[in-house]
PDB file of C-alpha atoms in Angstrom:
ATOM      1  CA  MET A  18     106.704  86.238 100.432  1.00 71.00           C
ATOM      2  CA  HIS A  19     110.086  87.838 101.234  1.00 74.00           C
ATOM      3  CA  PHE A  20     109.394  90.591  98.694  1.00 74.00           C
ATOM      4  CA  ILE A  21     105.941  91.288 100.158  1.00 78.00           C
ATOM      5  CA  LEU A  22     107.294  91.434 103.729  1.00 82.00           C
ATOM      6  CA  LYS A  23     109.993  93.893 102.636  1.00 81.00           C
ATOM      7  CA  ARG A  24     107.420  96.122 100.991  1.00 80.00           C
ATOM      8  CA  LEU A  25     105.144  95.844 104.049  1.00 84.00           C
ATOM      9  CA  GLY A  26     107.997  96.999 106.307  1.00 85.00           C
ATOM     10  CA  PHE A  27     108.741  99.912 103.994  1.00 86.00           C
ATOM     11  CA  TYR A  28     105.134 101.084 103.923  1.00 85.00           C
ATOM     12  CA  LEU A  29     104.731 100.718 107.710  1.00 88.00           C
ATOM     13  CA  LEU A  30     107.787 102.963 108.143  1.00 89.00           C
ATOM     14  CA  ALA A  31     106.376 105.430 105.596  1.00 87.00           C
ATOM     15  CA  ALA A  32     103.038 105.411 107.464  1.00 85.00           C
ATOM     16  CA  PHE A  33     104.780 106.201 110.759  1.00 87.00           C
ATOM     17  CA  VAL A  34     106.641 109.111 109.138  1.00 88.00           C
ATOM     18  CA  ALA A  35     103.381 110.376 107.597  1.00 84.00           C
ATOM     19  CA  VAL A  36     101.580 110.201 110.955  1.00 84.00           C
ATOM     20  CA  SER A  37     104.429 112.154 112.614  1.00 85.00           C
ATOM     21  CA  VAL A  38     104.537 114.796 109.865  1.00 83.00           C
ATOM     22  CA  ASN A  39     100.757 115.122 110.117  1.00 79.00           C
ATOM     23  CA  PHE A  40     101.207 115.993 113.807  1.00 79.00           C
ATOM     24  CA  PHE A  41     104.152 118.396 113.596  1.00 79.00           C
ATOM     25  CA  ILE A  42     103.339 120.478 110.489  1.00 75.00           C
ATOM     26  CA  PRO A  43     100.209 122.203 111.881  1.00 68.00           C
ATOM     27  CA  ARG A  44     102.046 122.930 115.131  1.00 68.00           C
ATOM     28  CA  LEU A  45     105.150 124.326 113.406  1.00 68.00           C
ATOM     29  CA  ALA A  46     103.084 126.643 111.209  1.00 61.00           C
ATOM     30  CA  PRO A  47     102.667 130.286 112.342  1.00 59.00           C
ATOM     31  CA  GLY A  48      99.749 130.520 114.756  1.00 55.00           C
ATOM     32  CA  ASP A  49      98.940 127.260 116.499  1.00 55.00           C
ATOM     33  CA  PRO A  50      95.469 125.726 116.167  1.00 55.00           C
ATOM     34  CA  ALA A  51      94.508 126.660 119.705  1.00 57.00           C
ATOM     35  CA  SER A  52      95.323 130.352 119.224  1.00 59.00           C
ATOM     36  CA  THR A  53      93.474 130.468 115.902  1.00 61.00           C
ATOM     37  CA  VAL A  54      90.295 129.075 117.399  1.00 59.00           C
ATOM     38  CA  ILE A  55      90.448 130.988 120.648  1.00 60.00           C
ATOM     39  CA  SER A  56      91.183 134.300 118.896  1.00 61.00           C
ATOM     40  CA  THR A  57      87.758 134.067 117.291  1.00 60.00           C
ATOM     41  CA  TYR A  58      86.151 134.480 120.695  1.00 56.00           C
ATOM     42  CA  SER A  59      88.843 136.422 122.582  1.00 56.00           C
ATOM     43  CA  GLY A  60      86.994 139.722 122.373  1.00 58.00           C
ATOM     44  CA  THR A  61      83.670 138.403 123.609  1.00 58.00           C
ATOM     45  CA  LEU A  62      84.507 135.864 126.336  1.00 57.00           C
ATOM     46  CA  THR A  63      86.110 136.168 129.773  1.00 64.00           C
ATOM     47  CA  PRO A  64      89.461 134.405 130.497  1.00 65.00           C
ATOM     48  CA  GLU A  65      87.606 131.764 132.547  1.00 65.00           C
ATOM     49  CA  ALA A  66      85.222 131.122 129.671  1.00 62.00           C
ATOM     50  CA  LEU A  67      88.136 130.878 127.223  1.00 61.00           C
ATOM     51  CA  THR A  68      89.837 128.335 129.498  1.00 66.00           C
ATOM     52  CA  SER A  69      86.642 126.292 129.593  1.00 61.00           C
ATOM     53  CA  LEU A  70      86.343 126.591 125.811  1.00 59.00           C
ATOM     54  CA  ARG A  71      89.909 125.337 125.295  1.00 62.00           C
ATOM     55  CA  ALA A  72      89.173 122.367 127.552  1.00 60.00           C
ATOM     56  CA  ALA A  73      85.939 121.638 125.687  1.00 56.00           C
ATOM     57  CA  TYR A  74      87.731 121.720 122.321  1.00 55.00           C
ATOM     58  CA  GLY A  75      90.497 119.486 123.684  1.00 57.00           C
ATOM     59  CA  LEU A  76      93.172 122.124 122.974  1.00 61.00           C
ATOM     60  CA  SER A  77      96.330 121.744 125.075  1.00 64.00           C
ATOM     61  CA  ASP A  78      99.429 123.777 125.996  1.00 66.00           C
ATOM     62  CA  ALA A  79     101.294 120.662 127.187  1.00 71.00           C
ATOM     63  CA  PRO A  80     104.921 120.113 126.014  1.00 75.00           C
ATOM     64  CA  MET A  81     105.237 118.972 122.394  1.00 75.00           C
ATOM     65  CA  HIS A  82     106.475 115.460 123.230  1.00 79.00           C
ATOM     66  CA  GLU A  83     103.522 114.873 125.586  1.00 80.00           C
ATOM     67  CA  GLN A  84     101.098 116.059 122.902  1.00 78.00           C
ATOM     68  CA  TYR A  85     102.824 113.783 120.387  1.00 82.00           C
ATOM     69  CA  LEU A  86     102.533 110.697 122.611  1.00 83.00           C
ATOM     70  CA  ALA A  87      98.902 111.511 123.344  1.00 82.00           C
ATOM     71  CA  TYR A  88      98.322 111.993 119.600  1.00 80.00           C
ATOM     72  CA  LEU A  89      99.811 108.568 118.782  1.00 83.00           C
ATOM     73  CA  GLY A  90      97.685 106.958 121.474  1.00 84.00           C
ATOM     74  CA  ASN A  91      94.554 108.626 120.130  1.00 82.00           C
ATOM     75  CA  ILE A  92      95.411 107.535 116.569  1.00 82.00           C
ATOM     76  CA  LEU A  93      95.746 103.913 117.694  1.00 83.00           C
ATOM     77  CA  ARG A  94      92.328 104.170 119.376  1.00 82.00           C
ATOM     78  CA  GLY A  95      90.815 105.848 116.299  1.00 80.00           C
ATOM     79  CA  ASP A  96      90.154 109.035 118.264  1.00 80.00           C
ATOM     80  CA  PHE A  97      90.754 112.214 116.227  1.00 81.00           C
ATOM     81  CA  GLY A  98      89.076 114.559 118.673  1.00 78.00           C
ATOM     82  CA  LEU A  99      86.101 116.853 118.131  1.00 79.00           C
ATOM     83  CA  SER A 100      85.378 118.786 114.965  1.00 81.00           C
ATOM     84  CA  LEU A 101      85.738 122.514 115.601  1.00 74.00           C
ATOM     85  CA  SER A 102      83.416 123.478 112.749  1.00 75.00           C
ATOM     86  CA  GLN A 103      80.714 120.966 113.715  1.00 77.00           C
ATOM     87  CA  PHE A 104      81.313 121.039 117.468  1.00 72.00           C
ATOM     88  CA  PRO A 105      80.745 118.852 119.477  1.00 75.00           C
ATOM     89  CA  THR A 106      80.531 116.106 116.810  1.00 83.00           C
ATOM     90  CA  PRO A 107      83.552 113.744 116.874  1.00 85.00           C
ATOM     91  CA  VAL A 108      85.772 113.940 113.814  1.00 86.00           C
ATOM     92  CA  THR A 109      85.292 110.217 113.181  1.00 87.00           C
ATOM     93  CA  ASP A 110      81.527 110.741 112.902  1.00 88.00           C
ATOM     94  CA  VAL A 111      81.980 113.665 110.479  1.00 88.00           C
ATOM     95  CA  VAL A 112      84.384 111.628 108.327  1.00 86.00           C
ATOM     96  CA  ALA A 113      82.113 108.553 108.472  1.00 87.00           C
ATOM     97  CA  MET A 114      79.261 110.567 106.939  1.00 86.00           C
ATOM     98  CA  ALA A 115      81.394 111.546 103.918  1.00 86.00           C
ATOM     99  CA  ILE A 116      83.790 108.662 103.280  1.00 86.00           C
ATOM    100  CA  GLY A 117      81.152 106.364 101.788  1.00 88.00           C
ATOM    101  CA  TRP A 118      80.211 108.899  99.117  1.00 89.00           C
ATOM    102  CA  SER A 119      83.865 109.421  98.157  1.00 88.00           C
ATOM    103  CA  LEU A 120      84.408 105.672  97.909  1.00 88.00           C
ATOM    104  CA  LEU A 121      81.288 105.254  95.783  1.00 91.00           C
ATOM    105  CA  LEU A 122      82.216 108.077  93.415  1.00 90.00           C
ATOM    106  CA  GLY A 123      85.949 107.342  93.243  1.00 88.00           C
ATOM    107  CA  LEU A 124      85.910 103.560  92.959  1.00 88.00           C
ATOM    108  CA  THR A 125      83.077 103.595  90.426  1.00 92.00           C
ATOM    109  CA  SER A 126      84.782 106.136  88.157  1.00 91.00           C
ATOM    110  CA  VAL A 127      88.244 104.530  88.476  1.00 89.00           C
ATOM    111  CA  SER A 128      86.893 101.020  87.824  1.00 90.00           C
ATOM    112  CA  ILE A 129      84.871 102.057  84.777  1.00 93.00           C
ATOM    113  CA  GLY A 130      87.742 104.142  83.364  1.00 91.00           C
ATOM    114  CA  PHE A 131      90.275 101.334  83.918  1.00 90.00           C
ATOM    115  CA  ILE A 132      88.136  98.580  82.354  1.00 92.00           C
ATOM    116  CA  ILE A 133      86.999 100.594  79.324  1.00 93.00           C
ATOM    117  CA  GLY A 134      90.420 102.212  78.792  1.00 91.00           C
ATOM    118  CA  CYS A 135      92.365  98.940  78.961  1.00 90.00           C
ATOM    119  CA  THR A 136      89.870  97.221  76.674  1.00 91.00           C
ATOM    120  CA  LEU A 137      90.035 100.006  74.072  1.00 92.00           C
ATOM    121  CA  GLY A 138      93.844 100.166  74.318  1.00 90.00           C
ATOM    122  CA  ALA A 139      94.207  96.396  73.852  1.00 88.00           C
ATOM    123  CA  LEU A 140      91.826  96.401  70.877  1.00 89.00           C
ATOM    124  CA  ALA A 141      93.625  99.357  69.282  1.00 89.00           C
ATOM    125  CA  ALA A 142      96.996  97.593  69.575  1.00 87.00           C
ATOM    126  CA  TRP A 143      95.686  94.179  68.516  1.00 84.00           C
ATOM    127  CA  ARG A 144      94.000  95.720  65.442  1.00 84.00           C
ATOM    128  CA  ARG A 145      96.769  98.245  64.855  1.00 84.00           C
ATOM    129  CA  GLY A 146      95.901 100.678  62.054  1.00 83.00           C
ATOM    130  CA  GLY A 147      92.186  99.826  62.272  1.00 85.00           C
ATOM    131  CA  PHE A 148      89.273 102.131  63.019  1.00 85.00           C
ATOM    132  CA  ILE A 149      89.623 101.965  66.812  1.00 86.00           C
ATOM    133  CA  ASP A 150      93.375 102.606  66.639  1.00 86.00           C
ATOM    134  CA  ARG A 151      93.018 105.591  64.301  1.00 88.00           C
ATOM    135  CA  VAL A 152      89.977 107.301  65.872  1.00 89.00           C
ATOM    136  CA  VAL A 153      89.532 106.433  69.562  1.00 88.00           C
ATOM    137  CA  PRO A 154      92.902 107.420  71.169  1.00 86.00           C
ATOM    138  CA  PRO A 155      93.084 110.887  69.501  1.00 87.00           C
ATOM    139  CA  VAL A 156      89.462 111.697  70.376  1.00 90.00           C
ATOM    140  CA  LEU A 157      89.895 110.609  74.002  1.00 88.00           C
ATOM    141  CA  LEU A 158      93.167 112.523  74.361  1.00 84.00           C
ATOM    142  CA  PHE A 159      91.466 115.621  72.907  1.00 86.00           C
ATOM    143  CA  LEU A 160      88.672 115.369  75.481  1.00 85.00           C
ATOM    144  CA  GLY A 161      91.174 114.691  78.265  1.00 82.00           C
ATOM    145  CA  SER A 162      93.178 117.799  77.358  1.00 82.00           C
ATOM    146  CA  PHE A 163      90.342 120.063  78.571  1.00 81.00           C
ATOM    147  CA  PRO A 164      90.771 121.367  82.132  1.00 81.00           C
ATOM    148  CA  TYR A 165      88.562 119.109  84.235  1.00 81.00           C
ATOM    149  CA  PHE A 166      86.938 122.002  86.062  1.00 82.00           C
ATOM    150  CA  PHE A 167      85.877 123.609  82.752  1.00 85.00           C
ATOM    151  CA  LEU A 168      84.607 120.352  81.213  1.00 86.00           C
ATOM    152  CA  ALA A 169      82.654 119.386  84.350  1.00 88.00           C
ATOM    153  CA  LEU A 170      81.006 122.809  84.563  1.00 89.00           C
ATOM    154  CA  LEU A 171      80.170 122.739  80.854  1.00 91.00           C
ATOM    155  CA  LEU A 172      78.537 119.296  81.057  1.00 91.00           C
ATOM    156  CA  PHE A 173      76.742 120.244  84.255  1.00 91.00           C
ATOM    157  CA  TYR A 174      75.328 123.362  82.573  1.00 91.00           C
ATOM    158  CA  LEU A 175      74.263 121.548  79.387  1.00 93.00           C
ATOM    159  CA  LEU A 176      73.031 118.206  80.723  1.00 92.00           C
ATOM    160  CA  SER A 177      71.651 119.212  84.121  1.00 90.00           C
ATOM    161  CA  PHE A 178      70.699 122.875  83.931  1.00 89.00           C
ATOM    162  CA  ARG A 179      69.621 123.258  80.276  1.00 90.00           C
ATOM    163  CA  LEU A 180      68.388 119.783  79.317  1.00 91.00           C
ATOM    164  CA  GLY A 181      67.449 118.479  82.779  1.00 89.00           C
ATOM    165  CA  TRP A 182      68.739 114.977  82.053  1.00 92.00           C
ATOM    166  CA  PHE A 183      70.573 114.744  85.379  1.00 90.00           C
ATOM    167  CA  PRO A 184      69.887 116.135  88.897  1.00 89.00           C
ATOM    168  CA  MET A 185      71.289 119.517  89.889  1.00 85.00           C
ATOM    169  CA  GLY A 186      74.091 118.182  92.074  1.00 78.00           C
ATOM    170  CA  ARG A 187      74.199 116.477  95.514  1.00 83.00           C
ATOM    171  CA  ALA A 188      74.108 112.709  96.063  1.00 85.00           C
ATOM    172  CA  TYR A 189      70.370 112.230  96.646  1.00 87.00           C
ATOM    173  CA  SER A 190      67.094 114.150  96.321  1.00 86.00           C
ATOM    174  CA  THR A 191      65.875 113.908  99.914  1.00 82.00           C
ATOM    175  CA  ILE A 192      67.142 115.801 102.976  1.00 78.00           C
ATOM    176  CA  ASN A 193      68.543 112.641 104.580  1.00 80.00           C
ATOM    177  CA  PRO A 194      70.196 109.757 102.701  1.00 81.00           C
ATOM    178  CA  PRO A 195      67.551 107.422 101.210  1.00 80.00           C
ATOM    179  CA  GLY A 196      67.030 103.923 102.501  1.00 79.00           C
ATOM    180  CA  PHE A 197      68.322 100.739 100.887  1.00 79.00           C
ATOM    181  CA  THR A 198      65.369 100.351  98.519  1.00 86.00           C
ATOM    182  CA  LEU A 199      65.111 100.217  94.759  1.00 88.00           C
ATOM    183  CA  THR A 200      63.823 103.794  94.713  1.00 88.00           C
ATOM    184  CA  GLY A 201      66.646 104.963  96.974  1.00 88.00           C
ATOM    185  CA  ILE A 202      69.349 103.130  95.012  1.00 90.00           C
ATOM    186  CA  GLY A 203      67.953 104.493  91.747  1.00 91.00           C
ATOM    187  CA  ASP A 204      68.006 108.026  93.147  1.00 90.00           C
ATOM    188  CA  ILE A 205      71.656 107.648  94.250  1.00 92.00           C
ATOM    189  CA  LEU A 206      72.686 106.202  90.883  1.00 93.00           C
ATOM    190  CA  ARG A 207      70.906 109.029  89.060  1.00 92.00           C
ATOM    191  CA  HIS A 208      72.896 111.602  91.031  1.00 92.00           C
ATOM    192  CA  LEU A 209      76.100 109.581  90.597  1.00 92.00           C
ATOM    193  CA  ALA A 210      75.899 109.193  86.816  1.00 93.00           C
ATOM    194  CA  LEU A 211      77.039 112.635  85.658  1.00 93.00           C
ATOM    195  CA  PRO A 212      79.975 113.057  88.103  1.00 92.00           C
ATOM    196  CA  VAL A 213      81.242 109.581  87.161  1.00 93.00           C
ATOM    197  CA  PHE A 214      80.783 110.314  83.456  1.00 93.00           C
ATOM    198  CA  THR A 215      82.896 113.478  83.653  1.00 91.00           C
ATOM    199  CA  VAL A 216      85.713 111.740  85.560  1.00 89.00           C
ATOM    200  CA  VAL A 217      85.727 108.766  83.174  1.00 90.00           C
ATOM    201  CA  LEU A 218      85.653 111.029  80.127  1.00 90.00           C
ATOM    202  CA  VAL A 219      88.734 112.939  81.260  1.00 88.00           C
ATOM    203  CA  SER A 220      90.733 109.890  82.424  1.00 87.00           C
ATOM    204  CA  LEU A 221      89.877 107.486  79.596  1.00 89.00           C
ATOM    205  CA  GLY A 222      92.526 108.830  77.192  1.00 88.00           C
ATOM    206  CA  SER A 223      95.477 108.068  79.482  1.00 87.00           C
ATOM    207  CA  TRP A 224      94.222 104.560  80.311  1.00 89.00           C
ATOM    208  CA  THR A 225      93.704 103.793  76.608  1.00 90.00           C
ATOM    209  CA  LEU A 226      96.985 105.237  75.362  1.00 89.00           C
ATOM    210  CA  ASN A 227      99.103 103.584  78.067  1.00 88.00           C
ATOM    211  CA  MET A 228      97.503 100.206  77.410  1.00 88.00           C
ATOM    212  CA  ARG A 229      97.899 100.589  73.645  1.00 89.00           C
ATOM    213  CA  ASN A 230     101.600 101.494  73.871  1.00 87.00           C
ATOM    214  CA  ALA A 231     102.358  98.715  76.344  1.00 87.00           C
ATOM    215  CA  MET A 232     100.464  96.191  74.231  1.00 85.00           C
ATOM    216  CA  ILE A 233     102.343  97.174  71.063  1.00 86.00           C
ATOM    217  CA  GLY A 234     105.641  96.591  72.852  1.00 84.00           C
ATOM    218  CA  VAL A 235     104.511  93.224  74.156  1.00 84.00           C
ATOM    219  CA  LEU A 236     103.244  92.044  70.764  1.00 82.00           C
ATOM    220  CA  SER A 237     106.774  92.197  69.379  1.00 80.00           C
ATOM    221  CA  GLU A 238     108.115  89.788  72.025  1.00 80.00           C
ATOM    222  CA  ASP A 239     109.429  86.417  70.877  1.00 81.00           C
ATOM    223  CA  TYR A 240     107.436  84.407  73.412  1.00 81.00           C
ATOM    224  CA  LEU A 241     104.185  85.417  71.681  1.00 78.00           C
ATOM    225  CA  THR A 242     105.532  84.104  68.373  1.00 79.00           C
ATOM    226  CA  LEU A 243     106.446  80.880  70.173  1.00 82.00           C
ATOM    227  CA  ALA A 244     102.927  80.680  71.643  1.00 79.00           C
ATOM    228  CA  GLU A 245     101.418  81.041  68.176  1.00 77.00           C
ATOM    229  CA  ALA A 246     103.847  78.446  66.797  1.00 81.00           C
ATOM    230  CA  LYS A 247     102.698  76.002  69.493  1.00 81.00           C
ATOM    231  CA  GLY A 248      99.176  76.265  68.100  1.00 78.00           C
ATOM    232  CA  LEU A 249      97.496  78.569  70.608  1.00 79.00           C
ATOM    233  CA  THR A 250      94.543  80.483  69.225  1.00 80.00           C
ATOM    234  CA  PRO A 251      94.989  84.246  68.631  1.00 77.00           C
ATOM    235  CA  ARG A 252      92.374  84.966  71.298  1.00 78.00           C
ATOM    236  CA  ARG A 253      94.253  82.920  73.898  1.00 80.00           C
ATOM    237  CA  VAL A 254      97.592  84.492  72.934  1.00 79.00           C
ATOM    238  CA  ALA A 255      96.077  87.939  73.326  1.00 78.00           C
ATOM    239  CA  LEU A 256      94.186  87.401  76.589  1.00 77.00           C
ATOM    240  CA  ALA A 257      96.441  84.937  78.415  1.00 75.00           C
ATOM    241  CA  HIS A 258      99.827  86.375  77.438  1.00 79.00           C
ATOM    242  CA  ALA A 259      99.847  89.775  75.718  1.00 82.00           C
ATOM    243  CA  VAL A 260      97.138  91.568  77.734  1.00 84.00           C
ATOM    244  CA  ARG A 261      98.362  90.150  81.039  1.00 80.00           C
ATOM    245  CA  THR A 262     101.882  91.513  80.499  1.00 81.00           C
ATOM    246  CA  ALA A 263     100.718  94.805  78.988  1.00 82.00           C
ATOM    247  CA  LEU A 264      98.485  95.450  82.004  1.00 82.00           C
ATOM    248  CA  LEU A 265     101.457  95.989  84.338  1.00 78.00           C
ATOM    249  CA  PRO A 266     101.968  99.741  83.653  1.00 77.00           C
ATOM    250  CA  ASN A 267      98.244 100.391  83.995  1.00 78.00           C
ATOM    251  CA  VAL A 268      98.128  98.384  87.236  1.00 77.00           C
ATOM    252  CA  THR A 269     100.727 100.804  88.624  1.00 74.00           C
ATOM    253  CA  MET A 270      98.551 103.712  87.521  1.00 78.00           C
ATOM    254  CA  LEU A 271      95.532 101.978  89.036  1.00 78.00           C
ATOM    255  CA  GLY A 272      97.193 101.993  92.453  1.00 71.00           C
ATOM    256  CA  ALA A 273      97.826 105.727  92.258  1.00 71.00           C
ATOM    257  CA  ALA A 274      94.269 106.304  91.030  1.00 76.00           C
ATOM    258  CA  ILE A 275      92.730 104.273  93.863  1.00 74.00           C
ATOM    259  CA  GLY A 276      94.977 105.990  96.372  1.00 67.00           C
ATOM    260  CA  GLY A 277      93.800 109.326  95.036  1.00 68.00           C
ATOM    261  CA  VAL A 278      90.134 108.404  95.430  1.00 70.00           C
ATOM    262  CA  PHE A 279      90.031 110.257  98.760  1.00 66.00           C
ATOM    263  CA  SER A 280      91.866 113.348  97.505  1.00 63.00           C
ATOM    264  CA  GLY A 281      91.470 113.467  93.731  1.00 59.00           C
ATOM    265  CA  GLN A 282      87.701 113.992  93.717  1.00 76.00           C
ATOM    266  CA  LEU A 283      87.918 117.498  95.172  1.00 78.00           C
ATOM    267  CA  LEU A 284      86.921 119.348  91.985  1.00 81.00           C
ATOM    268  CA  THR A 285      84.212 116.813  91.133  1.00 85.00           C
ATOM    269  CA  GLU A 286      82.660 117.091  94.574  1.00 85.00           C
ATOM    270  CA  ILE A 287      82.789 120.899  94.471  1.00 83.00           C
ATOM    271  CA  VAL A 288      81.227 121.192  91.000  1.00 86.00           C
ATOM    272  CA  PHE A 289      78.428 118.729  91.768  1.00 88.00           C
ATOM    273  CA  SER A 290      78.108 119.557  95.497  1.00 86.00           C
ATOM    274  CA  TYR A 291      78.806 115.897  96.161  1.00 87.00           C
ATOM    275  CA  PRO A 292      79.106 115.286  99.952  1.00 87.00           C
ATOM    276  CA  GLY A 293      82.435 113.400  99.945  1.00 84.00           C
ATOM    277  CA  LEU A 294      85.797 113.875 101.657  1.00 84.00           C
ATOM    278  CA  GLY A 295      87.058 116.397  99.097  1.00 82.00           C
ATOM    279  CA  PHE A 296      84.073 118.664  99.715  1.00 83.00           C
ATOM    280  CA  LEU A 297      84.525 118.112 103.464  1.00 85.00           C
ATOM    281  CA  LEU A 298      88.224 119.058 103.242  1.00 83.00           C
ATOM    282  CA  LEU A 299      87.299 122.317 101.511  1.00 82.00           C
ATOM    283  CA  GLN A 300      84.885 123.131 104.326  1.00 82.00           C
ATOM    284  CA  ALA A 301      87.489 122.185 106.976  1.00 81.00           C
ATOM    285  CA  VAL A 302      90.108 124.493 105.454  1.00 78.00           C
ATOM    286  CA  GLY A 303      87.611 127.333 105.180  1.00 76.00           C
ATOM    287  CA  SER A 304      86.565 127.005 108.831  1.00 73.00           C
ATOM    288  CA  VAL A 305      90.123 126.357 110.179  1.00 71.00           C
ATOM    289  CA  ASP A 306      89.019 122.993 111.568  1.00 77.00           C
ATOM    290  CA  TYR A 307      92.461 121.553 112.411  1.00 76.00           C
ATOM    291  CA  PRO A 308      91.342 118.199 113.926  1.00 80.00           C
ATOM    292  CA  LEU A 309      89.209 117.483 110.863  1.00 84.00           C
ATOM    293  CA  MET A 310      91.994 118.553 108.478  1.00 83.00           C
ATOM    294  CA  GLN A 311      94.510 116.322 110.275  1.00 82.00           C
ATOM    295  CA  ALA A 312      92.163 113.343 110.086  1.00 85.00           C
ATOM    296  CA  LEU A 313      91.487 113.909 106.370  1.00 85.00           C
ATOM    297  CA  PHE A 314      95.175 114.354 105.514  1.00 83.00           C
ATOM    298  CA  LEU A 315      95.970 111.182 107.444  1.00 85.00           C
ATOM    299  CA  ILE A 316      93.234 109.224 105.652  1.00 84.00           C
ATOM    300  CA  ILE A 317      94.480 110.461 102.267  1.00 81.00           C
ATOM    301  CA  THR A 318      98.109 109.537 103.067  1.00 83.00           C
ATOM    302  CA  LEU A 319      97.297 106.107 104.460  1.00 83.00           C
ATOM    303  CA  SER A 320      94.976 105.327 101.547  1.00 81.00           C
ATOM    304  CA  VAL A 321      97.768 106.124  99.064  1.00 80.00           C
ATOM    305  CA  LEU A 322     100.241 103.925 100.973  1.00 83.00           C
ATOM    306  CA  THR A 323      97.737 101.071 101.268  1.00 84.00           C
ATOM    307  CA  ALA A 324      96.868 101.243  97.581  1.00 79.00           C
ATOM    308  CA  ASN A 325     100.551 101.218  96.597  1.00 80.00           C
ATOM    309  CA  PHE A 326     101.235  98.217  98.840  1.00 83.00           C
ATOM    310  CA  LEU A 327      98.341  96.320  97.264  1.00 82.00           C
ATOM    311  CA  VAL A 328      99.629  97.221  93.799  1.00 77.00           C
ATOM    312  CA  ASP A 329     103.156  96.052  94.699  1.00 78.00           C
ATOM    313  CA  THR A 330     101.679  92.762  95.908  1.00 81.00           C
ATOM    314  CA  LEU A 331      99.596  92.373  92.749  1.00 76.00           C
ATOM    315  CA  TYR A 332     102.631  93.310  90.640  1.00 72.00           C
ATOM    316  CA  ALA A 333     104.624  90.493  92.238  1.00 73.00           C
ATOM    317  CA  PHE A 334     101.958  87.973  91.287  1.00 73.00           C
ATOM    318  CA  LEU A 335     101.647  89.283  87.714  1.00 68.00           C
ATOM    319  CA  ASP A 336     105.388  89.496  87.007  1.00 68.00           C
ATOM    320  CA  PRO A 337     107.635  86.709  88.423  1.00 66.00           C
ATOM    321  CA  ARG A 338     110.740  88.861  87.782  1.00 66.00           C
ATOM    322  CA  VAL A 339     109.619  91.196  90.582  1.00 63.00           C
ATOM    323  CA  ARG A 340     109.437  88.306  93.065  1.00 62.00           C
ATOM    324  CA  THR A 341     112.865  86.960  92.158  1.00 63.00           C
ATOM    325  CA  GLY A 342     114.524  90.395  92.049  1.00 59.00           C
ATOM    326  CA  GLN A 343     115.514  90.099  88.404  1.00 54.00           C
ATOM    327  CA  GLU A 344     115.744  93.122  86.142  1.00 46.00           C
ATOM    328  CA  VAL A 345     112.334  94.144  84.746  1.00 46.00           C
TER     329      VAL A 345
END
């Protein structure tokens, strides 16, 4: 518990620093957000209309410390202001429409890649020199060496455009999201399949190779020989002892992968026109929507910190040496 509380304090401090940096960086950059937005209309509106527009957008010329305190208060209330590109929709509503699709795409692809990769890596190490060990890791690393953007476009062209096996992008066929029916769920899964397949295909090599290397190192440990000498079956030695210890490096990678769910799907969402946070961030940057960009950067940062804290907690349960502070 002491270890977890220490890590919690560290991540809370890191979150506070991230929130502060997220406030100051846009305001320290050349051309403040207010000037950028107002300059768009400066040649067509009167000064009174510009003043009203600034008030409507929630743009302020108050001293920096007052803006900072107001910003912290708004963050605690979950108020990120109004989206400038989709005015007058609140930023929280814009983010709420996209975050579910990013979670669905990211968590599905990370979970499938982690499970299949760890399983293949463990089998390759357990049957070292066998067919899986000789063929699977090199093939997966070869596929993973392709630039993701190129591979995703190639598969999209072949499987969607030429063969018509998958939909031509987006997350559903209808104008509005389908209802929670079998037809609607099937439509969403059909649109989800190809983006997930491309992400899994590219990431599978690293999951497999890391698990294989970790497993090979663990299999040479003396405690596994002792477990076999005590009469445990090979299956129990592998699953209850070797795999559990070998999973630790991949669990660390899993935390980074889950944390990157909100930011790492940018290329996937662009190629497949998938309406997630990455696609939304691209639109926010293109339209100079500072409130929306700040909210997205904050979500990405906090998701990475939360995922790392959860991984640290899981790590402590998997490896007693972490809890007791012994050398790993």
